[in-house]
mmCIF file of C-alpha atoms in Angstrom:
data_model
loop_
_atom_site.group_PDB
_atom_site.id
_atom_site.type_symbol
_atom_site.label_atom_id
_atom_site.label_comp_id
_atom_site.label_asym_id
_atom_site.label_seq_id
_atom_site.Cartn_x
_atom_site.Cartn_y
_atom_site.Cartn_z
ATOM 1 C CA MET A 1 99.340 100.683 83.864
ATOM 2 C CA LYS A 2 102.193 101.849 81.647
ATOM 3 C CA ILE A 3 104.897 104.146 83.033
ATOM 4 C CA LYS A 4 104.038 106.778 80.458
ATOM 5 C CA THR A 5 100.403 106.921 81.563
ATOM 6 C CA LYS A 6 101.464 107.037 85.218
ATOM 7 C CA LEU A 7 103.858 109.909 84.475
ATOM 8 C CA ILE A 8 101.203 111.908 82.620
ATOM 9 C CA LEU A 9 98.596 111.305 85.303
ATOM 10 C CA GLY A 10 101.118 112.237 88.004
ATOM 11 C CA LEU A 11 102.051 115.426 86.189
ATOM 12 C CA GLY A 12 98.404 116.224 85.562
ATOM 13 C CA THR A 13 97.623 115.703 89.249
ATOM 14 C CA ILE A 14 100.396 118.050 90.245
ATOM 15 C CA LEU A 15 99.266 120.731 87.799
ATOM 16 C CA LEU A 16 95.611 120.329 88.834
ATOM 17 C CA SER A 17 96.466 120.554 92.539
ATOM 18 C CA THR A 18 98.657 123.571 91.950
ATOM 19 C CA GLY A 19 95.890 125.219 89.871
ATOM 20 C CA ILE A 20 93.261 124.560 92.587
ATOM 21 C CA MET A 21 95.462 125.924 95.351
ATOM 22 C CA LEU A 22 96.346 129.000 93.250
ATOM 23 C CA ASN A 23 92.654 129.560 92.440
ATOM 24 C CA ILE A 24 91.741 129.295 96.139
ATOM 25 C CA ALA A 25 94.499 131.735 97.018
ATOM 26 C CA ILE A 26 93.290 134.215 94.405
ATOM 27 C CA ARG A 27 89.709 133.855 95.613
ATOM 28 C CA ASN A 28 90.797 134.515 99.180
ATOM 29 C CA ILE A 29 92.799 137.564 98.134
ATOM 30 C CA LEU A 30 89.914 139.033 96.083
ATOM 31 C CA SER A 31 87.423 138.203 98.838
ATOM 32 C CA ASP A 32 89.650 139.904 101.443
ATOM 33 C CA LYS A 33 89.957 142.918 99.156
ATOM 34 C CA LEU A 34 86.166 143.054 98.685
ATOM 35 C CA GLU A 35 85.492 142.878 102.424
ATOM 36 C CA THR A 36 88.175 145.500 103.096
ATOM 37 C CA THR A 37 86.471 147.825 100.591
ATOM 38 C CA ILE A 38 83.060 147.202 102.181
ATOM 39 C CA LYS A 39 84.399 147.939 105.660
ATOM 40 C CA GLU A 40 86.077 151.149 104.539
ATOM 41 C CA SER A 41 82.815 152.230 102.886
ATOM 42 C CA LEU A 42 80.791 151.486 106.025
ATOM 43 C CA ASN A 43 83.343 153.316 108.232
ATOM 44 C CA GLN A 44 82.944 156.394 105.959
ATOM 45 C CA ILE A 45 79.146 156.117 106.208
ATOM 46 C CA MET A 46 79.426 155.816 110.006
ATOM 47 C CA VAL A 47 81.353 159.102 110.101
ATOM 48 C CA SER A 48 78.839 160.969 107.925
ATOM 49 C CA THR A 49 75.764 159.564 109.730
ATOM 50 C CA THR A 50 77.266 160.365 113.103
ATOM 51 C CA GLU A 51 77.585 163.997 111.976
ATOM 52 C CA ALA A 52 73.969 163.914 110.781
ATOM 53 C CA PHE A 53 72.819 162.763 114.230
ATOM 54 C CA LYS A 54 74.738 165.574 115.910
ATOM 55 C CA TYR A 55 73.365 168.204 113.537
ATOM 56 C CA ARG A 56 69.673 167.176 113.661
ATOM 57 C CA THR A 57 69.585 166.731 117.425
ATOM 58 C CA SER A 58 71.349 170.047 117.957
ATOM 59 C CA ILE A 59 68.614 172.002 116.248
ATOM 60 C CA ASN A 60 65.838 170.252 118.172
ATOM 61 C CA ILE A 61 64.475 172.573 120.862
ATOM 62 C CA SER A 62 63.645 169.776 123.333
ATOM 63 C CA ASN A 63 65.677 169.684 126.537
ATOM 64 C CA ASP A 64 65.403 165.845 126.778
ATOM 65 C CA ASN A 65 67.994 164.064 124.659
ATOM 66 C CA SER A 66 65.881 160.897 124.404
ATOM 67 C CA GLU A 67 63.043 163.044 123.060
ATOM 68 C CA LYS A 68 65.372 164.634 120.549
ATOM 69 C CA LEU A 69 66.311 161.177 119.216
ATOM 70 C CA LYS A 70 62.713 160.076 119.148
ATOM 71 C CA ASN A 71 61.540 163.230 117.333
ATOM 72 C CA GLU A 72 64.298 163.133 114.689
ATOM 73 C CA SER A 73 64.388 159.360 114.063
ATOM 74 C CA GLU A 74 62.016 159.264 111.097
ATOM 75 C CA TYR A 75 63.757 162.130 109.359
ATOM 76 C CA LEU A 76 67.201 160.714 109.978
ATOM 77 C CA LEU A 77 66.184 157.314 108.759
ATOM 78 C CA SER A 78 64.737 158.736 105.563
ATOM 79 C CA TYR A 79 67.723 161.006 104.976
ATOM 80 C CA MET A 80 70.343 158.403 105.629
ATOM 81 C CA SER A 81 68.589 155.744 103.616
ATOM 82 C CA LEU A 82 68.299 158.007 100.615
ATOM 83 C CA HIS A 83 71.720 159.605 100.917
ATOM 84 C CA ASN A 84 73.602 156.311 101.439
ATOM 85 C CA GLU A 85 71.357 154.025 99.336
ATOM 86 C CA CYS A 86 70.682 151.715 102.209
ATOM 87 C CA THR A 87 68.027 150.578 104.708
ATOM 88 C CA ALA A 88 68.323 151.423 108.425
ATOM 89 C CA LYS A 89 66.969 150.905 111.882
ATOM 90 C CA ILE A 90 67.060 153.239 114.896
ATOM 91 C CA GLN A 91 66.185 152.142 118.444
ATOM 92 C CA ASP A 92 66.647 153.660 121.900
ATOM 93 C CA PHE A 93 68.752 152.229 124.697
ATOM 94 C CA HIS A 94 65.657 150.380 126.043
ATOM 95 C CA GLY A 95 65.430 148.433 122.774
ATOM 96 C CA ASN A 96 62.359 150.300 121.490
ATOM 97 C CA ILE A 97 62.340 150.704 117.722
ATOM 98 C CA LEU A 98 62.039 154.362 116.789
ATOM 99 C CA ALA A 99 62.326 153.981 113.001
ATOM 100 C CA ASN A 100 62.926 151.011 110.647
ATOM 101 C CA ASN A 101 62.800 150.220 106.950
ATOM 102 C CA THR A 102 64.976 147.114 106.864
ATOM 103 C CA GLN A 103 63.778 143.817 105.382
ATOM 104 C CA PRO A 104 62.667 141.036 107.751
ATOM 105 C CA ILE A 105 65.313 138.705 106.276
ATOM 106 C CA PHE A 106 67.893 140.666 108.262
ATOM 107 C CA ASP A 107 66.005 140.752 111.593
ATOM 108 C CA ASP A 108 68.034 137.921 113.200
ATOM 109 C CA ASP A 109 71.356 139.357 112.051
ATOM 110 C CA LEU A 110 70.439 142.821 113.302
ATOM 111 C CA ALA A 111 69.234 141.487 116.669
ATOM 112 C CA THR A 112 72.475 139.506 117.171
ATOM 113 C CA GLN A 113 74.646 142.463 116.204
ATOM 114 C CA ILE A 114 72.723 145.102 118.227
ATOM 115 C CA ASN A 115 72.986 142.941 121.356
ATOM 116 C CA LYS A 116 76.783 143.003 120.989
ATOM 117 C CA VAL A 117 76.985 146.783 120.556
ATOM 118 C CA ASP A 118 77.683 148.712 123.714
ATOM 119 C CA LYS A 119 78.624 152.324 124.492
ATOM 120 C CA THR A 120 82.207 151.924 123.265
ATOM 121 C CA ASN A 121 82.215 149.933 120.049
ATOM 122 C CA ALA A 122 80.752 149.612 116.592
ATOM 123 C CA LEU A 123 80.289 146.327 114.674
ATOM 124 C CA ILE A 124 80.384 145.499 110.985
ATOM 125 C CA MET A 125 79.070 142.271 109.459
ATOM 126 C CA ILE A 126 79.277 141.122 105.838
ATOM 127 C CA LYS A 127 76.520 138.759 104.760
ATOM 128 C CA TYR A 128 76.355 136.756 101.511
ATOM 129 C CA ILE A 129 73.014 135.566 100.129
ATOM 130 C CA ASP A 130 73.528 133.561 96.938
ATOM 131 C CA SER A 131 75.389 135.942 94.624
ATOM 132 C CA SER A 132 74.308 139.028 96.675
ATOM 133 C CA CYS A 133 76.463 140.702 99.278
ATOM 134 C CA TYR A 134 75.405 143.048 102.104
ATOM 135 C CA GLY A 135 77.273 145.176 104.631
ATOM 136 C CA ILE A 136 75.655 145.528 108.056
ATOM 137 C CA LEU A 137 76.807 148.350 110.352
ATOM 138 C CA SER A 138 75.706 148.950 113.951
ATOM 139 C CA TYR A 139 77.049 151.630 116.335
ATOM 140 C CA PRO A 140 75.935 153.479 119.504
ATOM 141 C CA ILE A 141 74.168 156.894 119.287
ATOM 142 C CA PHE A 142 75.368 159.670 121.633
ATOM 143 C CA ILE A 143 73.629 163.034 122.087
ATOM 144 C CA ASP A 144 75.480 165.596 124.132
ATOM 145 C CA SER A 145 77.828 162.810 125.200
ATOM 146 C CA GLU A 146 74.883 160.789 126.532
ATOM 147 C CA TYR A 147 74.226 157.230 125.217
ATOM 148 C CA GLN A 148 70.721 157.215 123.743
ATOM 149 C CA GLY A 149 70.426 154.166 121.485
ATOM 150 C CA THR A 150 71.724 152.256 118.453
ATOM 151 C CA PHE A 151 71.810 152.925 114.760
ATOM 152 C CA SER A 152 72.001 150.017 112.292
ATOM 153 C CA MET A 153 72.116 150.089 108.509
ATOM 154 C CA ILE A 154 72.238 147.514 105.692
ATOM 155 C CA LYS A 155 73.838 148.456 102.389
ATOM 156 C CA ASP A 156 73.789 146.341 99.226
ATOM 157 C CA TYR A 157 77.238 145.665 97.754
ATOM 158 C CA SER A 158 76.113 143.023 95.282
ATOM 159 C CA SER A 159 77.518 145.001 92.327
ATOM 160 C CA LEU A 160 80.980 144.910 93.899
ATOM 161 C CA ASN A 161 80.582 141.204 94.647
ATOM 162 C CA LYS A 162 79.474 140.574 91.059
ATOM 163 C CA ASP A 163 82.559 142.326 89.727
ATOM 164 C CA ASN A 164 84.644 140.287 92.141
ATOM 165 C CA LEU A 165 83.048 137.006 90.993
ATOM 166 C CA GLU A 166 83.538 137.941 87.351
ATOM 167 C CA THR A 167 87.215 138.585 88.054
ATOM 168 C CA ILE A 168 87.528 135.217 89.791
ATOM 169 C CA ASN A 169 85.773 133.445 86.909
ATOM 170 C CA LEU A 170 88.027 135.183 84.405
ATOM 171 C CA ILE A 171 91.135 134.160 86.335
ATOM 172 C CA THR A 172 89.758 130.579 86.616
ATOM 173 C CA LEU A 173 89.185 130.474 82.837
ATOM 174 C CA ILE A 174 92.744 131.717 82.258
ATOM 175 C CA GLN A 175 94.019 129.028 84.611
ATOM 176 C CA ILE A 176 92.058 126.322 82.761
ATOM 177 C CA VAL A 177 93.475 127.474 79.416
ATOM 178 C CA PHE A 178 96.954 127.624 80.938
ATOM 179 C CA PHE A 179 96.480 124.141 82.412
ATOM 180 C CA ILE A 180 95.408 122.723 79.034
ATOM 181 C CA ILE A 181 98.464 124.283 77.355
ATOM 182 C CA ILE A 182 100.823 123.007 80.023
ATOM 183 C CA PHE A 183 99.248 119.532 80.015
ATOM 184 C CA THR A 184 99.402 119.331 76.212
ATOM 185 C CA THR A 185 103.030 120.427 76.288
ATOM 186 C CA ALA A 186 103.817 117.903 79.030
ATOM 187 C CA TYR A 187 102.126 115.150 77.037
ATOM 188 C CA PHE A 188 104.156 116.056 73.987
ATOM 189 C CA ILE A 189 107.445 116.141 75.959
ATOM 190 C CA THR A 190 106.581 112.874 77.694
ATOM 191 C CA ASN A 191 105.743 111.139 74.420
ATOM 192 C CA THR A 192 108.757 112.371 72.498
ATOM 193 C CA VAL A 193 111.498 112.678 75.119
ATOM 194 C CA ILE A 194 110.661 111.234 78.511
ATOM 195 C CA LYS A 195 109.096 108.003 77.240
ATOM 196 C CA PRO A 196 112.322 106.780 75.541
ATOM 197 C CA ILE A 197 114.305 107.776 78.632
ATOM 198 C CA ILE A 198 111.893 105.829 80.811
ATOM 199 C CA SER A 199 112.360 102.818 78.499
ATOM 200 C CA LEU A 200 116.133 103.139 78.797
ATOM 201 C CA THR A 201 115.868 103.407 82.589
ATOM 202 C CA ALA A 202 113.672 100.276 82.677
ATOM 203 C CA GLY A 203 116.195 98.537 80.463
ATOM 204 C CA VAL A 204 119.043 99.372 82.846
ATOM 205 C CA LYS A 205 116.963 98.012 85.713
ATOM 206 C CA LYS A 206 116.357 94.765 83.838
ATOM 207 C CA ILE A 207 120.053 94.380 83.126
ATOM 208 C CA GLU A 208 120.768 94.875 86.859
ATOM 209 C CA GLU A 209 118.334 92.026 87.532
ATOM 210 C CA GLY A 210 120.013 89.818 84.954
ATOM 211 C CA ASP A 211 117.232 90.005 82.377
ATOM 212 C CA TYR A 212 118.515 90.571 78.815
ATOM 213 C CA ASN A 213 115.430 89.354 76.945
ATOM 214 C CA PHE A 214 113.837 92.706 76.107
ATOM 215 C CA SER A 215 113.805 95.295 73.339
ATOM 216 C CA PHE A 216 112.089 98.571 72.430
ATOM 217 C CA ASN A 217 111.597 100.864 69.449
ATOM 218 C CA THR A 218 114.859 102.215 68.049
ATOM 219 C CA LYS A 219 113.539 103.522 64.696
ATOM 220 C CA ARG A 220 113.817 107.199 65.655
ATOM 221 C CA LYS A 221 116.597 109.094 63.872
ATOM 222 C CA ASP A 222 117.286 111.754 66.528
ATOM 223 C CA GLU A 223 119.794 111.624 69.410
ATOM 224 C CA VAL A 224 117.367 109.673 71.613
ATOM 225 C CA GLY A 225 116.891 107.048 68.884
ATOM 226 C CA ILE A 226 120.653 106.717 68.398
ATOM 227 C CA LEU A 227 121.110 106.326 72.159
ATOM 228 C CA SER A 228 118.374 103.652 72.291
ATOM 229 C CA SER A 229 119.932 101.758 69.374
ATOM 230 C CA GLU A 230 123.428 101.795 70.932
ATOM 231 C CA PHE A 231 121.934 100.730 74.261
ATOM 232 C CA ILE A 232 120.338 97.648 72.656
ATOM 233 C CA LYS A 233 123.638 96.799 70.956
ATOM 234 C CA MET A 234 125.436 97.138 74.267
ATOM 235 C CA LYS A 235 122.816 94.935 75.952
ATOM 236 C CA ASP A 236 123.227 92.218 73.325
ATOM 237 C CA GLN A 237 127.019 92.339 73.662
ATOM 238 C CA ILE A 238 126.791 92.041 77.432
ATOM 239 C CA LYS A 239 124.409 89.104 77.070
ATOM 240 C CA THR A 240 126.836 87.353 74.727
ATOM 241 C CA GLN A 241 129.810 88.015 76.997
ATOM 242 C CA ILE A 242 127.945 86.787 80.065
ATOM 243 C CA GLN A 243 126.916 83.605 78.212
ATOM 244 C CA THR A 244 130.532 83.052 77.194
ATOM 245 C CA ILE A 245 131.748 83.642 80.750
ATOM 246 C CA LYS A 246 129.090 81.267 82.043
ATOM 247 C CA GLU A 247 130.161 78.535 79.635
ATOM 248 C CA GLU A 248 133.823 79.009 80.529
ATOM 249 C CA LYS A 249 132.932 78.953 84.211
ATOM 250 C CA GLU A 250 131.084 75.685 83.755
ATOM 251 C CA LYS A 251 134.095 74.248 81.958
ATOM 252 C CA ILE A 252 136.410 75.337 84.798
ATOM 253 C CA LEU A 253 134.045 73.937 87.439
ATOM 254 C CA LYS A 254 133.830 70.654 85.535
ATOM 255 C CA LEU A 255 137.606 70.543 85.235
ATOM 256 C CA GLU A 256 138.048 71.255 88.949
ATOM 257 C CA GLN A 257 135.539 68.538 89.773
ATOM 258 C CA HIS A 258 137.519 66.064 87.643
ATOM 259 C CA ARG A 259 140.766 67.127 89.259
ATOM 260 C CA LYS A 260 139.378 66.825 92.778
ATOM 261 C CA PHE A 261 137.859 63.469 91.984
ATOM 262 C CA PHE A 262 141.170 62.217 90.516
ATOM 263 C CA PHE A 263 143.359 63.497 93.380
ATOM 264 C CA ASP A 264 140.921 62.235 95.999
ATOM 265 C CA ASN A 265 141.033 58.789 94.505
ATOM 266 C CA VAL A 266 144.643 58.518 93.416
ATOM 267 C CA THR A 267 145.847 58.876 97.054
ATOM 268 C CA HIS A 268 143.838 55.756 97.875
ATOM 269 C CA GLU A 269 144.585 53.927 94.637
ATOM 270 C CA ILE A 270 148.336 54.346 95.055
ATOM 271 C CA LYS A 271 148.181 52.308 98.250
ATOM 272 C CA THR A 272 147.600 49.149 96.212
ATOM 273 C CA PRO A 273 150.911 49.019 94.350
ATOM 274 C CA ILE A 274 152.891 50.446 97.314
ATOM 275 C CA THR A 275 151.456 47.830 99.642
ATOM 276 C CA ALA A 276 152.309 45.039 97.223
ATOM 277 C CA ILE A 277 155.820 46.348 96.440
ATOM 278 C CA THR A 278 156.612 46.898 100.133
ATOM 279 C CA GLY A 279 155.338 43.486 101.212
ATOM 280 C CA TYR A 280 157.037 41.455 98.464
ATOM 281 C CA SER A 281 160.325 43.384 98.678
ATOM 282 C CA GLU A 282 160.487 42.804 102.434
ATOM 283 C CA MET A 283 159.806 39.121 101.940
ATOM 284 C CA LEU A 284 162.587 38.859 99.337
ATOM 285 C CA ALA A 285 165.037 40.896 101.412
ATOM 286 C CA SER A 286 164.489 38.728 104.509
ATOM 287 C CA ASN A 287 165.040 35.427 102.620
ATOM 288 C CA MET A 288 162.200 34.037 104.715
ATOM 289 C CA ILE A 289 160.760 32.016 101.840
ATOM 290 C CA GLN A 290 163.047 29.698 99.877
ATOM 291 C CA ASP A 291 160.583 29.140 97.078
ATOM 292 C CA GLU A 292 161.679 29.941 93.535
ATOM 293 C CA ASP A 293 158.107 30.119 92.270
ATOM 294 C CA PHE A 294 157.191 32.557 95.033
ATOM 295 C CA ASN A 295 160.312 34.644 94.429
ATOM 296 C CA LYS A 296 159.538 34.812 90.702
ATOM 297 C CA ARG A 297 155.948 35.700 91.367
ATOM 298 C CA ALA A 298 157.073 38.382 93.839
ATOM 299 C CA LEU A 299 159.441 39.943 91.318
ATOM 300 C CA ASN A 300 156.721 39.957 88.672
ATOM 301 C CA ARG A 301 154.299 41.654 91.090
ATOM 302 C CA ILE A 302 156.916 44.236 92.069
ATOM 303 C CA HIS A 303 157.532 44.987 88.391
ATOM 304 C CA SER A 304 153.837 45.206 87.471
ATOM 305 C CA GLU A 305 152.987 47.386 90.471
ATOM 306 C CA SER A 306 155.961 49.641 89.656
ATOM 307 C CA LEU A 307 154.541 50.118 86.166
ATOM 308 C CA ARG A 308 151.189 50.901 87.752
ATOM 309 C CA ILE A 309 152.735 53.577 89.994
ATOM 310 C CA ASN A 310 154.483 54.992 86.944
ATOM 311 C CA LYS A 311 151.128 55.274 85.161
ATOM 312 C CA LEU A 312 149.598 57.034 88.184
ATOM 313 C CA VAL A 313 152.503 59.520 88.247
ATOM 314 C CA LEU A 314 151.996 60.225 84.505
ATOM 315 C CA ASP A 315 148.272 60.739 85.169
ATOM 316 C CA LEU A 316 149.124 63.203 87.948
ATOM 317 C CA ILE A 317 151.406 65.120 85.582
ATOM 318 C CA GLU A 318 148.640 65.316 82.961
ATOM 319 C CA VAL A 319 146.104 66.547 85.509
ATOM 320 C CA SER A 320 148.587 69.185 86.816
ATOM 321 C CA LYS A 321 148.756 70.508 83.243
ATOM 322 C CA GLY A 322 144.990 71.037 83.269
ATOM 323 C CA GLN A 323 144.114 67.943 81.237
ATOM 324 C CA THR A 324 141.371 65.751 82.616
ATOM 325 C CA GLN A 325 141.726 62.012 83.010
ATOM 326 C CA SER A 326 139.097 59.825 81.470
ATOM 327 C CA THR A 327 137.281 57.578 83.952
ATOM 328 C CA GLU A 328 137.902 53.839 84.051
ATOM 329 C CA PRO A 329 135.338 51.917 81.974
ATOM 330 C CA PHE A 330 132.872 49.445 83.514
ATOM 331 C CA ASN A 331 133.474 45.799 82.614
ATOM 332 C CA GLN A 332 132.398 42.376 83.739
ATOM 333 C CA ILE A 333 134.717 41.368 86.603
ATOM 334 C CA LYS A 334 135.270 38.061 88.376
ATOM 335 C CA ILE A 335 134.845 39.507 91.833
ATOM 336 C CA ASP A 336 136.227 36.592 93.832
ATOM 337 C CA SER A 337 139.480 36.749 91.854
ATOM 338 C CA ILE A 338 139.858 40.472 92.614
ATOM 339 C CA ILE A 339 139.303 39.863 96.337
ATOM 340 C CA ASN A 340 141.764 36.958 96.462
ATOM 341 C CA TYR A 341 144.313 38.978 94.557
ATOM 342 C CA THR A 342 143.974 41.791 97.129
ATOM 343 C CA ILE A 343 144.049 39.393 100.112
ATOM 344 C CA GLU A 344 147.273 37.872 98.779
ATOM 345 C CA ASP A 345 148.956 41.315 98.847
ATOM 346 C CA MET A 346 147.432 42.427 102.181
ATOM 347 C CA ASN A 347 148.463 39.204 103.938
ATOM 348 C CA LEU A 348 152.055 40.444 103.646
ATOM 349 C CA LYS A 349 151.159 43.471 105.754
ATOM 350 C CA ALA A 350 148.924 41.496 108.104
ATOM 351 C CA ALA A 351 151.843 39.170 108.929
ATOM 352 C CA LYS A 352 153.734 42.098 110.474
ATOM 353 C CA TYR A 353 150.963 42.416 113.023
ATOM 354 C CA GLY A 354 150.702 38.731 113.731
ATOM 355 C CA LEU A 355 147.502 38.488 111.708
ATOM 356 C CA HIS A 356 146.268 36.267 108.938
ATOM 357 C CA ILE A 357 143.449 36.965 106.442
ATOM 358 C CA ASN A 358 141.225 33.925 106.085
ATOM 359 C CA SER A 359 138.786 33.976 103.147
ATOM 360 C CA THR A 360 135.943 31.824 101.923
ATOM 361 C CA LEU A 361 134.477 33.262 98.732
ATOM 362 C CA LYS A 362 131.721 32.330 96.294
ATOM 363 C CA ASN A 363 132.406 32.547 92.582
ATOM 364 C CA GLY A 364 130.711 35.574 91.086
ATOM 365 C CA ILE A 365 130.797 38.054 88.197
ATOM 366 C CA ILE A 366 129.746 41.694 88.617
ATOM 367 C CA TYR A 367 129.737 44.781 86.396
ATOM 368 C CA GLY A 368 132.203 47.426 87.705
ATOM 369 C CA GLN A 369 135.637 49.116 87.634
ATOM 370 C CA GLU A 370 138.466 46.799 88.525
ATOM 371 C CA ASN A 371 140.937 49.325 89.956
ATOM 372 C CA ARG A 372 138.197 51.020 92.042
ATOM 373 C CA LEU A 373 137.227 47.667 93.511
ATOM 374 C CA LYS A 374 140.857 46.807 94.340
ATOM 375 C CA GLN A 375 141.162 50.192 96.028
ATOM 376 C CA LEU A 376 137.991 49.559 98.038
ATOM 377 C CA PHE A 377 139.094 46.162 99.330
ATOM 378 C CA ILE A 378 142.602 47.434 100.170
ATOM 379 C CA ASN A 379 141.126 50.230 102.276
ATOM 380 C CA LEU A 380 138.766 47.842 104.087
ATOM 381 C CA LEU A 381 141.465 45.243 104.803
ATOM 382 C CA ASP A 382 143.980 47.948 105.760
ATOM 383 C CA ASN A 383 141.562 49.343 108.368
ATOM 384 C CA ALA A 384 140.799 45.819 109.609
ATOM 385 C CA ILE A 385 144.558 45.246 110.137
ATOM 386 C CA LYS A 386 145.109 48.598 111.878
ATOM 387 C CA TYR A 387 142.240 48.316 114.269
ATOM 388 C CA SER A 388 142.249 44.585 115.006
ATOM 389 C CA ASN A 389 142.009 43.802 118.771
ATOM 390 C CA ASN A 390 141.894 40.478 120.669
ATOM 391 C CA SER A 391 142.074 38.539 117.422
ATOM 392 C CA ASN A 392 144.810 37.105 115.265
ATOM 393 C CA GLU A 393 142.589 36.539 112.268
ATOM 394 C CA ILE A 394 140.652 38.664 109.760
ATOM 395 C CA ILE A 395 137.773 36.839 108.166
ATOM 396 C CA VAL A 396 136.470 37.551 104.652
ATOM 397 C CA ARG A 397 133.285 35.820 103.547
ATOM 398 C CA SER A 398 130.918 36.259 100.632
ATOM 399 C CA THR A 399 127.376 35.156 99.886
ATOM 400 C CA ILE A 400 125.050 35.474 96.900
ATOM 401 C CA ASP A 401 121.517 36.748 97.437
ATOM 402 C CA GLY A 402 119.616 36.856 94.149
ATOM 403 C CA ASN A 403 121.444 39.295 91.928
ATOM 404 C CA LYS A 404 123.494 40.640 94.865
ATOM 405 C CA TYR A 405 127.063 39.637 95.727
ATOM 406 C CA ILE A 406 127.490 40.294 99.483
ATOM 407 C CA ILE A 407 130.979 40.623 101.034
ATOM 408 C CA LYS A 408 131.594 40.623 104.825
ATOM 409 C CA ILE A 409 134.959 41.511 106.433
ATOM 410 C CA SER A 410 135.434 41.148 110.209
ATOM 411 C CA ASN A 411 138.381 41.557 112.611
ATOM 412 C CA LEU A 412 136.378 40.468 115.730
ATOM 413 C CA TYR A 413 137.390 37.392 117.739
ATOM 414 C CA TYR A 414 133.726 36.366 118.089
ATOM 415 C CA ASN A 415 131.523 36.472 115.013
ATOM 416 C CA SER A 416 128.215 35.075 113.853
ATOM 417 C CA TRP A 417 129.600 33.230 110.786
#
């Protein structure tokens, strides 16, 4: 269900509930006023009829008060019924009916009310039958201060009730018209003002959730239309800026990944030339080997590894400036030559620990990165030298299994080879 429909239904529900409660309140007020009017009328009738009882019994010559009531009952009933436009019932304190012209439909109500009347109180009941309304009055009869019986009367107030109902219906009609006017006005306001504001609010919510793929009508020429149009422009600008930021962030992350990868690897890669330079320079400085070919080869290795260190330093400088280093390409490599080349350099370090690297390698060609492989074998042999126990030899062997070139390095005294 659309927000607009929900809003209109919600507003309509509020107005309808308010109208119903107001109508109930008005009905209660008018009903209370009607019943108050009926009670005041019956109280006035009670005063006048009480005086009639006193007057008629006072002129009766009988010495017995009960006889006076009995003798005057028919007259009093006729007089009071005619004078007050009502029906009535007179009975003595034994419950004997002395005079009665009420309708049988009220017998149960009269019996219930008369049973509740005693020497000290009067009772009033208001009874509704369909659109008719009746007031029922019962009070004790006293003659010469002696309790003699009960007088009850029923008076029709249907005309007052009719006027009351007509007033209620008129007020209800006015409320319905007022409700229609308010609802129509609310619909107009919702459609012309609140609906665009709801759309803008929903748009703000979507932006908060990171959703920029939405739009709404901005063809209106009033202030709300201008606001909607500017909002869409702002949304599109934010979307563009976020996309730009995202792309720049991805570039930075990629650059950082390249930097980290380079620095993580260069610390290992630099071991290769340093190991070779250190080993060969120590051998030359000690004059341990009087071999011109070896000395020449050692100088060449020191020179080549120095150039390699220089290249690594230049690479570090480039990376520190924010420039990424291209990765080493993959080429076909004679793997046994790479291993022998590394063993030749690492044997210089192994000799310091009284160790010797013994190798037996199969000829093989693989597809890979030469410098990364040199770095790998230097790390493995370096660890084998550092952690060699109970052995004076490090063994390097290789085998070929199908399209796999398998290399095994061991610094254990006992091995399965």
